[in-house]
mmCIF file of C-alpha atoms in Angstrom:
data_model
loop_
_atom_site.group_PDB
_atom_site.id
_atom_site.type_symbol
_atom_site.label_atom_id
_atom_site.label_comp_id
_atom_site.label_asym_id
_atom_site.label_seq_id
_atom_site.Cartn_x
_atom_site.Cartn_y
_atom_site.Cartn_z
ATOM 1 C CA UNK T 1 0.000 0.000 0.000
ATOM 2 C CA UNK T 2 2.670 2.587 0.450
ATOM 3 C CA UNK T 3 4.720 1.530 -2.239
ATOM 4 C CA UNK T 4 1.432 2.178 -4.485
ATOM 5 C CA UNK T 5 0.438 5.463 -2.444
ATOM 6 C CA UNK T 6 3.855 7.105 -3.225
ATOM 7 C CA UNK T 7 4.025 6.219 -6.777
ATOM 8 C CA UNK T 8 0.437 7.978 -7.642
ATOM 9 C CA UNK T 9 2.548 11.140 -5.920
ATOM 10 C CA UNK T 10 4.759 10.737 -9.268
ATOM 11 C CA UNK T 11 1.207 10.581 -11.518
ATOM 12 C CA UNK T 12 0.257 13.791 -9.863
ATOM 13 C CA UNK T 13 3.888 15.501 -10.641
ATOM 14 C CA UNK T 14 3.114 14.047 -14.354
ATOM 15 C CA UNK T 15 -0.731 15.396 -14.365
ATOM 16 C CA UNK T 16 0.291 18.586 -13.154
ATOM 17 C CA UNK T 17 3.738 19.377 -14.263
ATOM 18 C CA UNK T 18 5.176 20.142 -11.521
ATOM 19 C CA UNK T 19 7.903 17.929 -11.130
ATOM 20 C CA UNK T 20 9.060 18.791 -7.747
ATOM 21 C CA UNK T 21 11.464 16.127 -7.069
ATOM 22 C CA UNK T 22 14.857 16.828 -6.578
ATOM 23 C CA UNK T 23 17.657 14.121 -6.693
ATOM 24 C CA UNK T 24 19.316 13.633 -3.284
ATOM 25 C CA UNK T 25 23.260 13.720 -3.315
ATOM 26 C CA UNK T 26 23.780 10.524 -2.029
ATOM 27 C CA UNK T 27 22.435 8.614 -4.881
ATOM 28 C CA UNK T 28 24.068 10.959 -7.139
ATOM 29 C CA UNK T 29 27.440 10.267 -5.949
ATOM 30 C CA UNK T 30 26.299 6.396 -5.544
ATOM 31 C CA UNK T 31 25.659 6.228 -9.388
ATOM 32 C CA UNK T 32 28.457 9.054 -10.996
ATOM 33 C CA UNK T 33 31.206 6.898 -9.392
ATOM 34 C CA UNK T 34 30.942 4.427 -12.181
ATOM 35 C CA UNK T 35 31.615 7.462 -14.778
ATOM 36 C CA UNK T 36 34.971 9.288 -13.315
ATOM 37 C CA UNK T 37 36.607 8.651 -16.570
ATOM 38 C CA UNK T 38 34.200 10.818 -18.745
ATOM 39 C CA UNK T 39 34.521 13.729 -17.691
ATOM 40 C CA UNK T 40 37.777 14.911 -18.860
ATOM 41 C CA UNK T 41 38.026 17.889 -20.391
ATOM 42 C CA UNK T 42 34.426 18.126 -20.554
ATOM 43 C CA UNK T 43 31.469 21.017 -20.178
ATOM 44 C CA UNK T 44 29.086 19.582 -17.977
ATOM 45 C CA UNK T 45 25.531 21.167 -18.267
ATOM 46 C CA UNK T 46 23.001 20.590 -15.014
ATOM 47 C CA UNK T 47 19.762 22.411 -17.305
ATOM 48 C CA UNK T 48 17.153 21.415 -15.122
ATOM 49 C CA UNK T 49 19.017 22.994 -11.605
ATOM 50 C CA UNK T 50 19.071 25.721 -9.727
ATOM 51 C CA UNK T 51 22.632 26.023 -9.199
ATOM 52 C CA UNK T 52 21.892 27.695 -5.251
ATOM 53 C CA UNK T 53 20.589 24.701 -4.388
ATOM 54 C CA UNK T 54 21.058 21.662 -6.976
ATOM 55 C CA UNK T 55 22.844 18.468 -5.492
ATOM 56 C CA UNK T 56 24.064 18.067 -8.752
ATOM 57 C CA UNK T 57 25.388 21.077 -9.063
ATOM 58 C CA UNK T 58 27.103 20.854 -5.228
ATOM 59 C CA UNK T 59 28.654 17.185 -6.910
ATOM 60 C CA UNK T 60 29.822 18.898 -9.937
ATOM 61 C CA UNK T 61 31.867 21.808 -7.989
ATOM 62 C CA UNK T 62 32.851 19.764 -4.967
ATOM 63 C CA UNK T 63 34.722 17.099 -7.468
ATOM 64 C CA UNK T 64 35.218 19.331 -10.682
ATOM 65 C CA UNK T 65 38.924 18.742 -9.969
ATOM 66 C CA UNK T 66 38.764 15.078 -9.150
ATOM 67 C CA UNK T 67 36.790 14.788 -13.010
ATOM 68 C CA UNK T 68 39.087 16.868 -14.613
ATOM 69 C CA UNK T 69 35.796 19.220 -15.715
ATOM 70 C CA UNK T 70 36.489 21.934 -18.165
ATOM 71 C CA UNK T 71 33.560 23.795 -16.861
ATOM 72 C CA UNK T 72 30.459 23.546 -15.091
ATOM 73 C CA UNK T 73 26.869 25.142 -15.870
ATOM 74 C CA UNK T 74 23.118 24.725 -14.327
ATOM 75 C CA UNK T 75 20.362 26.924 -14.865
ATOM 76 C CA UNK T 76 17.031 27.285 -13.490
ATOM 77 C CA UNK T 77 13.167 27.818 -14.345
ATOM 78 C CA UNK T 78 11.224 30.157 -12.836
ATOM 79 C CA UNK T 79 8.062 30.815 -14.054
ATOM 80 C CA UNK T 80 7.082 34.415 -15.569
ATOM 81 C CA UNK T 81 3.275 34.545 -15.218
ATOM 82 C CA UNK T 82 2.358 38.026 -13.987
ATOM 83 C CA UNK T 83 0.566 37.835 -10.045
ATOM 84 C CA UNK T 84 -3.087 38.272 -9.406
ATOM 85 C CA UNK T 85 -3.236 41.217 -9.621
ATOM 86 C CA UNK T 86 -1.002 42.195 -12.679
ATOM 87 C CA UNK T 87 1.432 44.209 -11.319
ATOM 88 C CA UNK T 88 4.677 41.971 -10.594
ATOM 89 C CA UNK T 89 6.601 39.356 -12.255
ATOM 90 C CA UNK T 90 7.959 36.750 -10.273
ATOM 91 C CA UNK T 91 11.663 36.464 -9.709
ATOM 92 C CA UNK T 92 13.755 36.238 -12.758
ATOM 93 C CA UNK T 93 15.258 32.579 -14.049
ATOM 94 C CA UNK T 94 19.421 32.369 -14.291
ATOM 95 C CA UNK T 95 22.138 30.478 -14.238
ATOM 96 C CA UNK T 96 25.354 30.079 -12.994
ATOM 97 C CA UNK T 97 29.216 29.076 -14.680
ATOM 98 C CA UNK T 98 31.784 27.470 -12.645
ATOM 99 C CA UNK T 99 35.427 26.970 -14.129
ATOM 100 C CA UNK T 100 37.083 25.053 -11.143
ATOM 101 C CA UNK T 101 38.546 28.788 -8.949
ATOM 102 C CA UNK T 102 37.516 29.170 -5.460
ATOM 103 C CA UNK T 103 34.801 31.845 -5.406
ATOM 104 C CA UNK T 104 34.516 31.810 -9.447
ATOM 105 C CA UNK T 105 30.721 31.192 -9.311
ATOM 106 C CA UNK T 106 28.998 33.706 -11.424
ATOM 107 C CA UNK T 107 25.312 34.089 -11.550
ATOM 108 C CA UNK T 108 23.746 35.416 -14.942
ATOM 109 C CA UNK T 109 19.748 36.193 -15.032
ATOM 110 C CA UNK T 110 17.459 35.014 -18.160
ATOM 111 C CA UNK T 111 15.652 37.162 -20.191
ATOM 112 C CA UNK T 112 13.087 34.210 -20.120
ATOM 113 C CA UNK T 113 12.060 31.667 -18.035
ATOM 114 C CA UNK T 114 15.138 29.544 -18.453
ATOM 115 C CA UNK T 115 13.053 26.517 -19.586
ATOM 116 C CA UNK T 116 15.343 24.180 -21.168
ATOM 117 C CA UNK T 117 13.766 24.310 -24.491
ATOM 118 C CA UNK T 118 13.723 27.842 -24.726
ATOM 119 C CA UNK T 119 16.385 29.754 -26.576
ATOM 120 C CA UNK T 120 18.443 31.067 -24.112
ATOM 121 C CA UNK T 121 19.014 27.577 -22.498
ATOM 122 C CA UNK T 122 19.641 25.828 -25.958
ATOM 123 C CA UNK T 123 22.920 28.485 -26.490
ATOM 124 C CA UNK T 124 24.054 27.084 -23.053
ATOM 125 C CA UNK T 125 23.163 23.860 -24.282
ATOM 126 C CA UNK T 126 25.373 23.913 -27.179
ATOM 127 C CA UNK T 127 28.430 24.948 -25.161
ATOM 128 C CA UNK T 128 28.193 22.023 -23.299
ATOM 129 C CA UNK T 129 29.542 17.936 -23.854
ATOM 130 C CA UNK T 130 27.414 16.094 -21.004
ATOM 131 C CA UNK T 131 24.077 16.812 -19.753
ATOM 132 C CA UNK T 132 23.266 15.463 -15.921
ATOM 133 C CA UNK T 133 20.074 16.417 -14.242
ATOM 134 C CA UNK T 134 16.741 15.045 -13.009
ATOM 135 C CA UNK T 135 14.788 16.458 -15.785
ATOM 136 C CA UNK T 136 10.297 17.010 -15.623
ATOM 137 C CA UNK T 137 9.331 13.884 -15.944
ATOM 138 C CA UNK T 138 6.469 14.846 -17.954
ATOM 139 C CA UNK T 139 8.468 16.148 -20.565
ATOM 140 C CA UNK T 140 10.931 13.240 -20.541
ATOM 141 C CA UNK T 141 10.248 12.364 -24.143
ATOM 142 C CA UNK T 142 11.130 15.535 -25.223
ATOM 143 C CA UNK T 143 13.934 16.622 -23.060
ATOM 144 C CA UNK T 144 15.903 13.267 -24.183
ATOM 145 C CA UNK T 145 14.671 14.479 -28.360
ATOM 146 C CA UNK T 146 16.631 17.375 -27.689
ATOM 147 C CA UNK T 147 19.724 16.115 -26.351
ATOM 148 C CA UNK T 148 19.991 13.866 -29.874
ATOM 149 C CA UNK T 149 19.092 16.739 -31.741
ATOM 150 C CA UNK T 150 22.466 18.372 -30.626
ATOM 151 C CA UNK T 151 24.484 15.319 -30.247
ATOM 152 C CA UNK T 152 25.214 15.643 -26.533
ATOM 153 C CA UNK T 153 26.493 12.814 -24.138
ATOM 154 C CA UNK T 154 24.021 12.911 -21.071
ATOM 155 C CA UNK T 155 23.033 10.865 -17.927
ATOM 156 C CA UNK T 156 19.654 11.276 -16.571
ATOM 157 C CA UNK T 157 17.231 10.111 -13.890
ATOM 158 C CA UNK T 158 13.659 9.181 -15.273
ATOM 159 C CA UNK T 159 10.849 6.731 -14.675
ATOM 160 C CA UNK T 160 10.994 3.343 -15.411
ATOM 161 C CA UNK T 161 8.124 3.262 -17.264
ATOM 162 C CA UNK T 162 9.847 5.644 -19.701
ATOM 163 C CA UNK T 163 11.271 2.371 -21.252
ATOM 164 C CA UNK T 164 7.920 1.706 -22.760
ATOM 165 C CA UNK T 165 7.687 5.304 -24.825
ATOM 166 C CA UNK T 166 8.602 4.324 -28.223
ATOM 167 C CA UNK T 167 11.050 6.802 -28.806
ATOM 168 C CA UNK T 168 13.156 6.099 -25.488
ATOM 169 C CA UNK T 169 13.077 2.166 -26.238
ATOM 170 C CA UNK T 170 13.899 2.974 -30.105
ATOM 171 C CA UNK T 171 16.830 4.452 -28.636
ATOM 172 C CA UNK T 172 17.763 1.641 -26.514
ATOM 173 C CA UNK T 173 17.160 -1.088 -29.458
ATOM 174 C CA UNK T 174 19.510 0.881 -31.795
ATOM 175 C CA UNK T 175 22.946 1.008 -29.023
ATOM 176 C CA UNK T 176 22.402 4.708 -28.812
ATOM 177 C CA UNK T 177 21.143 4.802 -25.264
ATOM 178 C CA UNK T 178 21.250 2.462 -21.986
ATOM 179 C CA UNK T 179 20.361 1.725 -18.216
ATOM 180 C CA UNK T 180 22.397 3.469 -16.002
ATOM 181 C CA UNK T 181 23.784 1.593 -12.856
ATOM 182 C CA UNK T 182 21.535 2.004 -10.522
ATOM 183 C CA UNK T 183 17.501 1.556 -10.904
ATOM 184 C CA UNK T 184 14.531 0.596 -8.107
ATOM 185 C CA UNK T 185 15.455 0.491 -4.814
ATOM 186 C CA UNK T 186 19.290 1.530 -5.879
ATOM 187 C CA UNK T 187 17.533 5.316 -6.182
ATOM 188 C CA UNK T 188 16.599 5.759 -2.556
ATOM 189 C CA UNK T 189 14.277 8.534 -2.684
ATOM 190 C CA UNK T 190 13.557 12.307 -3.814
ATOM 191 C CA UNK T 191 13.407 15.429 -2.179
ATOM 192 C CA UNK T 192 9.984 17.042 -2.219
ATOM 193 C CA UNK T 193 8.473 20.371 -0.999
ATOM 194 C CA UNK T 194 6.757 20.603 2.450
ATOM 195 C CA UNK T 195 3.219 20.905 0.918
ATOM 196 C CA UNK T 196 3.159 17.228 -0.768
ATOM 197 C CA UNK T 197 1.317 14.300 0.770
ATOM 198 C CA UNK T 198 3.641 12.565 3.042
ATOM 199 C CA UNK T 199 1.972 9.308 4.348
ATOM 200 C CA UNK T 200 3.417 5.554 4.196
ATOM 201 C CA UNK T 201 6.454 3.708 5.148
ATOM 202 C CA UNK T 202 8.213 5.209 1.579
ATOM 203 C CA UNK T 203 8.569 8.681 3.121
ATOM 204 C CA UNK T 204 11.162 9.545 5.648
ATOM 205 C CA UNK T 205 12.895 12.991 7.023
ATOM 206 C CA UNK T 206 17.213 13.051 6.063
ATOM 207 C CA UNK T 207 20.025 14.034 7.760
ATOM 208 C CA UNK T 208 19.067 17.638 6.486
ATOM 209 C CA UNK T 209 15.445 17.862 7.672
ATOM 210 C CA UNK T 210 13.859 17.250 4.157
ATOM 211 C CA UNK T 211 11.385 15.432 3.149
ATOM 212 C CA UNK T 212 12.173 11.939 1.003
ATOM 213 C CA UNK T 213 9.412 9.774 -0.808
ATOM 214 C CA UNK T 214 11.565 6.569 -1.952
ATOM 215 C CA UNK T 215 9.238 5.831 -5.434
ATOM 216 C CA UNK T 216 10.851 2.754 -5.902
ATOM 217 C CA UNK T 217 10.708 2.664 -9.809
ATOM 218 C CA UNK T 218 13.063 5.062 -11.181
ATOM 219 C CA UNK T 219 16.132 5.094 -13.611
ATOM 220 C CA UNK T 220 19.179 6.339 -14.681
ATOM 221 C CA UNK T 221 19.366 6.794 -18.630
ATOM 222 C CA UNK T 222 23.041 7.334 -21.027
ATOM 223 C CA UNK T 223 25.048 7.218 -23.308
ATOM 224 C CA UNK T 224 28.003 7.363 -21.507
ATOM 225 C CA UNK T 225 30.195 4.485 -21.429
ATOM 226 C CA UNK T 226 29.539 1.566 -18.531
ATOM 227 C CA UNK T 227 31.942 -1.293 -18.460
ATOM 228 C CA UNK T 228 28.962 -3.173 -17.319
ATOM 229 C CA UNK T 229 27.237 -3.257 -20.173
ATOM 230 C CA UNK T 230 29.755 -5.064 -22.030
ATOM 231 C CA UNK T 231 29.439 -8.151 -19.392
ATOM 232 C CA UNK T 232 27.392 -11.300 -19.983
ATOM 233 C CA UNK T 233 24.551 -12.389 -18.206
ATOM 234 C CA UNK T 234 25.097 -15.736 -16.507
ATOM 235 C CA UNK T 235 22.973 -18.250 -18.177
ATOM 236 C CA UNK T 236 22.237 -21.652 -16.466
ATOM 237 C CA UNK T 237 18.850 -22.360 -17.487
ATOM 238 C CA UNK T 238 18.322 -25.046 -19.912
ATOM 239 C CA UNK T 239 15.509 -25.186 -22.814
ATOM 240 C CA UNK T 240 15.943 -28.777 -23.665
ATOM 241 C CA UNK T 241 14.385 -31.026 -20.980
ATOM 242 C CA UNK T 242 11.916 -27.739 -19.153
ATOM 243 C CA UNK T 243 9.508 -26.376 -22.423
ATOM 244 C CA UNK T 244 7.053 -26.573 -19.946
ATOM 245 C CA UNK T 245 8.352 -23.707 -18.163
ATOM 246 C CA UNK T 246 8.717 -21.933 -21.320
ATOM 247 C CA UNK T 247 5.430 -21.373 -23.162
ATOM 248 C CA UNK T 248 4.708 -20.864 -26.611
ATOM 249 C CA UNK T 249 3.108 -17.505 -27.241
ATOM 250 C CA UNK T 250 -0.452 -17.672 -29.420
ATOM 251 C CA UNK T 251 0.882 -14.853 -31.512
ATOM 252 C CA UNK T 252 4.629 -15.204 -31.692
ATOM 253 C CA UNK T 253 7.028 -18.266 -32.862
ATOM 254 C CA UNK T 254 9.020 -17.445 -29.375
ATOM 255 C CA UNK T 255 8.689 -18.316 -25.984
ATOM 256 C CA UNK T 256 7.766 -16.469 -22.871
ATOM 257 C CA UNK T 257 10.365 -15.846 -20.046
ATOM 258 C CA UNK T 258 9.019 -14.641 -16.708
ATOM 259 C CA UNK T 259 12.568 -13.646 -15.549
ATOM 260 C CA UNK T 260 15.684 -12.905 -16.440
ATOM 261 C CA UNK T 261 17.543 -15.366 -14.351
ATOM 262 C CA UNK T 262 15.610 -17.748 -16.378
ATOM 263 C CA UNK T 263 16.455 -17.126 -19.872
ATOM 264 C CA UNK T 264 17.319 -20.554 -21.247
ATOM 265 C CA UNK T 265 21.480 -20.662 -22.452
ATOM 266 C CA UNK T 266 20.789 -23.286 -25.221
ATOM 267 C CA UNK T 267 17.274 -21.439 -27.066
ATOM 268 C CA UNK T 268 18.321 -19.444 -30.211
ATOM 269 C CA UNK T 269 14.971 -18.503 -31.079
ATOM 270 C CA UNK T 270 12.963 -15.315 -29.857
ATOM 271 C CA UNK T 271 12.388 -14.845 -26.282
ATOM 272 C CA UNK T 272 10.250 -12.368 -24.530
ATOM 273 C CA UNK T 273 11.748 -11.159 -21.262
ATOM 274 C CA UNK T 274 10.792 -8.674 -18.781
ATOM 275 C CA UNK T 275 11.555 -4.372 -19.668
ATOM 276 C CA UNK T 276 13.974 -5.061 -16.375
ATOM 277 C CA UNK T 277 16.757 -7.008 -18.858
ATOM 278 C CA UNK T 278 17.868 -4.141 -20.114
ATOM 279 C CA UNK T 279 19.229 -3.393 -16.639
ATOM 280 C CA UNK T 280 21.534 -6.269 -17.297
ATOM 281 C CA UNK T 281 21.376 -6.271 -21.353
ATOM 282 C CA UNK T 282 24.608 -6.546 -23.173
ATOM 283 C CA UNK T 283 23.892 -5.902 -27.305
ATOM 284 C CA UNK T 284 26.919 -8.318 -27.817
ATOM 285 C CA UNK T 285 25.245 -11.002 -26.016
ATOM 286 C CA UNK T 286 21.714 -10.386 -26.948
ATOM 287 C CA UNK T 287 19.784 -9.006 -30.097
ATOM 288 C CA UNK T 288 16.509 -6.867 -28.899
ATOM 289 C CA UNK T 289 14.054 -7.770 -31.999
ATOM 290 C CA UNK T 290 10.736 -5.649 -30.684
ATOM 291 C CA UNK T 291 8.774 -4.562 -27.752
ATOM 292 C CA UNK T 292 5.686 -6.046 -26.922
ATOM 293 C CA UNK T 293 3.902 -7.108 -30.273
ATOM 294 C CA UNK T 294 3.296 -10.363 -31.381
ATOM 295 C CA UNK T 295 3.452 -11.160 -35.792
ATOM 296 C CA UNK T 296 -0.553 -10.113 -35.622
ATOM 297 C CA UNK T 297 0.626 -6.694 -34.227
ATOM 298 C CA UNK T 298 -1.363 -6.728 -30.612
ATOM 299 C CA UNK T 299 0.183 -7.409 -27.566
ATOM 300 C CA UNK T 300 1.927 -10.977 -26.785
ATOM 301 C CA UNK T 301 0.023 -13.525 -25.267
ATOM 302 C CA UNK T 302 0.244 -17.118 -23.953
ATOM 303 C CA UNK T 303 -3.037 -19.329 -23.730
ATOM 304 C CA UNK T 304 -5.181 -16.029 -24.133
ATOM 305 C CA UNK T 305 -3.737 -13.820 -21.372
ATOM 306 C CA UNK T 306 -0.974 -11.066 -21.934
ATOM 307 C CA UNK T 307 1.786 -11.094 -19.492
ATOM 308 C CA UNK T 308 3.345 -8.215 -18.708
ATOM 309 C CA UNK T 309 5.261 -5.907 -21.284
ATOM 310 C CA UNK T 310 7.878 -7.960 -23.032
ATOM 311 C CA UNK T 311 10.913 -7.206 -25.278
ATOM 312 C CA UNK T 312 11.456 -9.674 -27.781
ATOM 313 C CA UNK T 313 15.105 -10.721 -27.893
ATOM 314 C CA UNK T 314 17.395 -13.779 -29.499
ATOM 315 C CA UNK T 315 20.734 -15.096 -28.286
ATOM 316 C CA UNK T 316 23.562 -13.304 -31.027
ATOM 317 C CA UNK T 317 26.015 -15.517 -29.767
ATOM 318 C CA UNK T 318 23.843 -18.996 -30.856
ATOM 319 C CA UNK T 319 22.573 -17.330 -33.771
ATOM 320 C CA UNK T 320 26.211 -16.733 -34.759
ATOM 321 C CA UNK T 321 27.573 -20.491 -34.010
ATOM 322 C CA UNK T 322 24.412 -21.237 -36.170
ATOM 323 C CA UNK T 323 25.899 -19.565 -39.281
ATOM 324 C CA UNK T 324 29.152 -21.295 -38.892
#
């Protein structure tokens, strides 16, 4: 029940926009120590932070010598809407440049309301190598468009569901985007605002006095190199002998696998596996063939009923002994 109560706080964010959760520092140091070596000599851009307060910011300055960072930039939106009553604007939306000197932090204020799609953001955008930030999840799809329009590097926390959008997995399918490290209960929670729900065992008070919902099904997205990602999963699951515990789909000339601990090492035929393999998915190991769809073009299904969302996938490594 709590694990259900503070994921429908995430559905509200999404209805409404607002998008008030804010990345605590301790999973962002948990998950950028697996990425020391790519920052080098880079401009990292934080375009969804306010730099006074942003723990990705803080993580950025506090090791921008330990990374070897060429600079550092977040920016900030503020909204521009004129009060009730017409007369004032609300405060203006900047950004701020760090280049590694003690006391170097300049502030600059937008002419706008430093959304990242707006104009002002995109120039800061462009002057920049790697993008890290929590950005709106509601605009996820479009926030991750833009960073392959301008050919940027990034690393980004989103929902786990954002898998499923057809752009993000089309991404995934074609090598040009991957799991991060950490996903689940390896995020352990976001910073809200005082005036959001907090009820159920998920929410808890930090060191700092703020207020943590732990959502339980978020992700890390990039294209930065992982190591990881190169590794084989551990097969020791045999087809042959157990076809009972790999069904047939009605639609589909593969079989359904309910885990990925149980993908069969000796099937070189298509497999549908749960969206959590690509946590573990290494494209030298494993082909991904489609998401979700049987050959009739509706959902997968075995005796009638559709599992869960599955990726379709086949073994390269059997399909290349095959051709030999």
């Amino acid at each position: 029940m709590a694990r259900r109560a503070t994921n429908q706080l995430l559905q509200k964010a999404k209805v409404s926009k607002s998008d008030e959760f804010y990345t605590q520092l301790c999973d962002i140091e948990r998950e950028l120590l697996h990425y020391t070596s790519c920052f080098n000599g880079k401009v990292v851009y934080c375009n969804c932070d306010d730099p006074l307060v942003s723990n990705f910011y803080r993580f950025f300055k506090e090791n921008f010598h330990k990374l070897g960072l060429k600079r550092l930039i977040a920016s900030c939106y503020k909204k521009q809407d004129l009060d009730l009553f017409q007369t004032l604007k609300n405060e203006k939306a900047y950004y701020c440049v760090y280049n590694g000197f003690e006391e170097s932090d300049e502030l600059f204020y937008f002419e706008g309301d430093g959304d990242f799609r707006s104009e002002e953001s995109i120039e800061l955008l462009k002057q920049s190598d790697v993008v890290v930030t929590n950005p709106p999840f509601s605009l996820f799809r479009e926030f991750i468009s833009q960073i392959f329009r301008y050919e940027k590097q990034f690393l980004v926390i989103g929902n786990v569901n954002a898998i499923t959008y057809k752009e993000i997995f089309d991404l995934i399918q074609k090598d040009k985007a991957w799991l991060g490290v950490n996903l689940g209960r390896g995020i352990s929670g976001f910073i809200v605002p005082e005036h959001y729900e907090q009820y159920g065992t998920e929410v808890s008070v930090n060191a700092e006095g703020q207020t943590v919902i732990a959502t339980n099904n978020c992700l890390w997205l990039t294209n930065l190199e992982l190591d990881q990602r190169h590794e084989d999963i551990e097969l020791s699951k045999e087809y042959e002998g157990n076809k009972n515990s790999y069904p047939m789909y009605d639609n589909c000339e593969g079989i359904n696998v309910n885990k990925t601990s149980d993908i069969p090492k000796d099937y070189d035929g298509l497999m549908g596996v749960p969206i959590t393999f690509l946590h573990v998915y290494n494209p030298e190991q494993f082909e991904i063939v489609r998401f979700r769809k049987g050959d009739d073009g509706k959902d997968l299904c075995v005796n009638g009923k559709c599992p869960y969302f599955r990726i379709l996938i086949r073994n390269r490594r059997l399909q290349n002994a095959l051709k030999i």
